[in-house]
Tab-separated table of C-alpha atoms in Angstrom:
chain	number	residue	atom	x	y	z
A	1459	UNK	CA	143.927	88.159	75.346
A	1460	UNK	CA	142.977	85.350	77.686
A	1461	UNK	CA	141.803	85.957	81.643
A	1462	UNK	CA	143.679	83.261	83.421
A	1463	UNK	CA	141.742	82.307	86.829
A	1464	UNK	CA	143.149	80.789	89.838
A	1465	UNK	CA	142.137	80.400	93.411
A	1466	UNK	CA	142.960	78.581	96.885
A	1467	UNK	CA	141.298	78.346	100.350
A	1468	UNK	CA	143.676	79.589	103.187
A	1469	UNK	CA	142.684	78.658	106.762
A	1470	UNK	CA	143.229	82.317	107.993
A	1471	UNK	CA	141.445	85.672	107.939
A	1472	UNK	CA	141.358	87.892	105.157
A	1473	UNK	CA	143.552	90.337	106.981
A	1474	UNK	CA	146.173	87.940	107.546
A	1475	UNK	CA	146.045	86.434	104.000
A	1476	UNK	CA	146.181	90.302	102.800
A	1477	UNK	CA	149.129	91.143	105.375
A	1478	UNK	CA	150.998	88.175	103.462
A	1479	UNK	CA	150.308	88.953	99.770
A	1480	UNK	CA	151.369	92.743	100.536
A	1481	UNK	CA	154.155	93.202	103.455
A	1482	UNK	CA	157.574	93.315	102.246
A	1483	UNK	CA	159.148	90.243	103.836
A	1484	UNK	CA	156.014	87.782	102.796
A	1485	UNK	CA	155.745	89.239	99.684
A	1486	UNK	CA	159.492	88.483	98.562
A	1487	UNK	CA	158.907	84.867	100.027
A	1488	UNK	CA	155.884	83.929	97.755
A	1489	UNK	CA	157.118	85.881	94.797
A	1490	UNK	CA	160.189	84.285	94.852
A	1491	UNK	CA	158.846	81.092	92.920
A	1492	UNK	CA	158.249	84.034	89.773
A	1493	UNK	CA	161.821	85.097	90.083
A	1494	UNK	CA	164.460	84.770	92.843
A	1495	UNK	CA	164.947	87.916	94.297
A	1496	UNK	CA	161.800	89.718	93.837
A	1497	UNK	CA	160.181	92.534	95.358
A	1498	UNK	CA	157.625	94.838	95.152
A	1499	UNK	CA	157.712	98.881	95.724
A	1500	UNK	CA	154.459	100.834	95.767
A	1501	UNK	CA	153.384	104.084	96.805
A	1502	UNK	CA	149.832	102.325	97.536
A	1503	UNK	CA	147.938	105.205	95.705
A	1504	UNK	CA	145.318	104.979	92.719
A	1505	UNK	CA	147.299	105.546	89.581
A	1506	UNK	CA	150.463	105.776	91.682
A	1507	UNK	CA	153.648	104.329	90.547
A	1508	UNK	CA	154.345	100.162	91.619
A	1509	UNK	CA	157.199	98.138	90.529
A	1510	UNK	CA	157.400	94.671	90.519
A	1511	UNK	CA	161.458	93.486	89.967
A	1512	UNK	CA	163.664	90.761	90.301
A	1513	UNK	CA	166.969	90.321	92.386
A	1514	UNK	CA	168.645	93.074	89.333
A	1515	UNK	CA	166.414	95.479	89.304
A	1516	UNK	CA	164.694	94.989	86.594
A	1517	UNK	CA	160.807	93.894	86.257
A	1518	UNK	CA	157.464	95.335	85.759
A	1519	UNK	CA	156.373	99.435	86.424
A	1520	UNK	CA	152.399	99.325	87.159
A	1521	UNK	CA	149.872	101.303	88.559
A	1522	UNK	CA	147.240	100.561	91.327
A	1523	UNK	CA	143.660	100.470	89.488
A	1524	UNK	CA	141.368	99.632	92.494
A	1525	UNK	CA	142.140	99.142	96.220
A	1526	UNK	CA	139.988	97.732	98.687
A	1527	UNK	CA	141.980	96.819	101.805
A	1528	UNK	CA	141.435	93.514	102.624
A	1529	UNK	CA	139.152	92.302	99.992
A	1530	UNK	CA	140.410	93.850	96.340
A	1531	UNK	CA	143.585	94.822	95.092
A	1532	UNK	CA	144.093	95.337	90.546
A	1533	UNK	CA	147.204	96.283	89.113
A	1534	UNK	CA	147.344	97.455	85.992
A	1535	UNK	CA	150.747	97.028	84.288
A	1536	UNK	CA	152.028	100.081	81.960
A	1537	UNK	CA	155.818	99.067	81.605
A	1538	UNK	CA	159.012	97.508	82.091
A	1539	UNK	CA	162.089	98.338	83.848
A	1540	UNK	CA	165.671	96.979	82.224
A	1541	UNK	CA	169.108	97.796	83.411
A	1542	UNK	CA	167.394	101.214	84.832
A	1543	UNK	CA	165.465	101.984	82.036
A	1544	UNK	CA	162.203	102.455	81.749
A	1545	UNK	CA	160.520	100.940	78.299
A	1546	UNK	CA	156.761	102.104	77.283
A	1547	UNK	CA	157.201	101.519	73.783
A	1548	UNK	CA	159.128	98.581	72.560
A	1549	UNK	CA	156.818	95.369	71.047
A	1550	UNK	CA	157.735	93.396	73.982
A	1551	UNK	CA	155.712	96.113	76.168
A	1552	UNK	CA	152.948	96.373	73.483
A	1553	UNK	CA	152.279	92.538	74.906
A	1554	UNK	CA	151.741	93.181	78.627
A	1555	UNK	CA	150.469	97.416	78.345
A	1556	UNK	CA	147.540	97.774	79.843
A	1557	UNK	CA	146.655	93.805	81.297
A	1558	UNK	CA	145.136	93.936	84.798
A	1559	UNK	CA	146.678	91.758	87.681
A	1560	UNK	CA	143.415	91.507	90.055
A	1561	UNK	CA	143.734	89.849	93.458
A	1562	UNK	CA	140.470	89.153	95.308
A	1563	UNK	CA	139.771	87.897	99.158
A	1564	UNK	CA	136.473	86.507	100.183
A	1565	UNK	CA	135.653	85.164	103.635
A	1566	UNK	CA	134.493	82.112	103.823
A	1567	UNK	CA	134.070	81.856	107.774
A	1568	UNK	CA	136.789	82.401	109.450
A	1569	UNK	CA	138.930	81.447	106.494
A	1570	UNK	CA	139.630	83.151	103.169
A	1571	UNK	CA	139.218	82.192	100.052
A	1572	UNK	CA	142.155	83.973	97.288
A	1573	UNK	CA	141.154	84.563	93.829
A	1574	UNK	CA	143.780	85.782	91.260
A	1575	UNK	CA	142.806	86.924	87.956
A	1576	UNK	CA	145.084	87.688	85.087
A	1577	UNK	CA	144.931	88.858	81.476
A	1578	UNK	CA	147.164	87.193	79.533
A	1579	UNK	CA	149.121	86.792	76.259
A	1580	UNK	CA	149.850	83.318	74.511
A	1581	UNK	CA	153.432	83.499	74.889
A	1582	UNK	CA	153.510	83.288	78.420
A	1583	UNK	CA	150.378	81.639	79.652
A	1584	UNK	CA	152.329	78.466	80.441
A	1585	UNK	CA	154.607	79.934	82.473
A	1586	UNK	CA	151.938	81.443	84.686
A	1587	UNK	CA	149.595	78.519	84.637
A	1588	UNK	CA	152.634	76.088	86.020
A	1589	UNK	CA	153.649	78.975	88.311
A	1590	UNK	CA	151.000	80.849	89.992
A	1591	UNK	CA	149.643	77.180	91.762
A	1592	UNK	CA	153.045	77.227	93.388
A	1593	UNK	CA	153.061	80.841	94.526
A	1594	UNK	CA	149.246	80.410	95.658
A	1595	UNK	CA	150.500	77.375	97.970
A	1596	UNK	CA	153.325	79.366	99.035
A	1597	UNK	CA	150.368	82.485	100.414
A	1598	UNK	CA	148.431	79.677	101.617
A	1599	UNK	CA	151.765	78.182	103.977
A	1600	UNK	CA	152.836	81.704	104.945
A	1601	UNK	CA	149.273	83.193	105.883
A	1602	UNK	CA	148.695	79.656	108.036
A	1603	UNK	CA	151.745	80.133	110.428
C-alpha cells in the first residue's frame, strides 16, 4: 500500500480552511469533484460512525481515528455502503479496510498550509492523484471568499 501526499497553501486561517473542509454546505462543494452529490455524515466522535456517500446513498462507512480541531483530522475507513447495505467483507472492501484518510493544517502566518495524506491501493491511485489537486483548489477557492 502506497501513502499518496498532497498539499496547497490557502490564504486564510486554519479555522476558516477547517470550517470549509468540514461544514456541510462547503464540504458537498469541494467533494463534489470525487462524486456529484456527495456528502459527509459524522457523529464527530473517536471511533464513532462517518459516512462518506454520493448523490444515491451509497459510499464509504469510516471511523474518526484522531481529532484535533483545527489542525488534525484521520479517518480510518472500515466499509462500504451499497443500495443500503452495509459490506465489511466482500474483496472489494478487503482493498480499502483499514487505510487512513489524514488531513493536516499548519499555519504558516496568517495563512494555512493543507496537507492530505492517503494510503492507497494500485487500482485507484490514478484516480486520486488526477482528482484530489482539483478538490484541493476547490478548499483553497472556498476558504479564500
Amino acid at each position: 500500500m502506497e501513502k499518496l501526499k498532497f498539499n496547497i497553501h490557502i490564504n486564510a486561517s486554519k479555522e476558516k480552511v477547517w470550517k470549509t473542509l468540514w461544514d456541510h454546505e462547503t464540504y458537498k462543494k469541494w467533494s463534489s469533484v470525487f462524486s456529484e452529490g456527495s456528502s459527509m455524515e459524522s457523529d464527530w466522535k473517536i471511533n464513532g460512525r462517518t459516512l462518506f456517500v454520493d448523490g444515491k446513498g451509497n459510499g464509504m462507512i469510516s471511523t474518526i481515528a484522531e481529532l484535533k480541531e483545527n489542525e488534525f483530522l484521520s479517518f480510518k475507513h472500515l466499509g462500504f455502503i451499497k443500495d443500503g447495505i452495509e459490506d465489511y467483507e466482500s474483496e472489494e472492501i478487503k482493498k480499502w479496510s483499514g487505510i487512513f484518510e489524514n488531513y493536516t493544517l499548519k499555519p504558516s502566518g496568517n495563512n494555512t498550509e493543507l496537507f492530505i495524506e492517503m494510503d492507497m491501493n494500485d487500482e485507484y491511485k490514478d484516480f486520486f492523484l488526477n482528482t484530489w489537486p482539483l478538490a484541493l483548489n476547490k478548499i483553497k477557492e472556498l476558504s479564500e471568499q
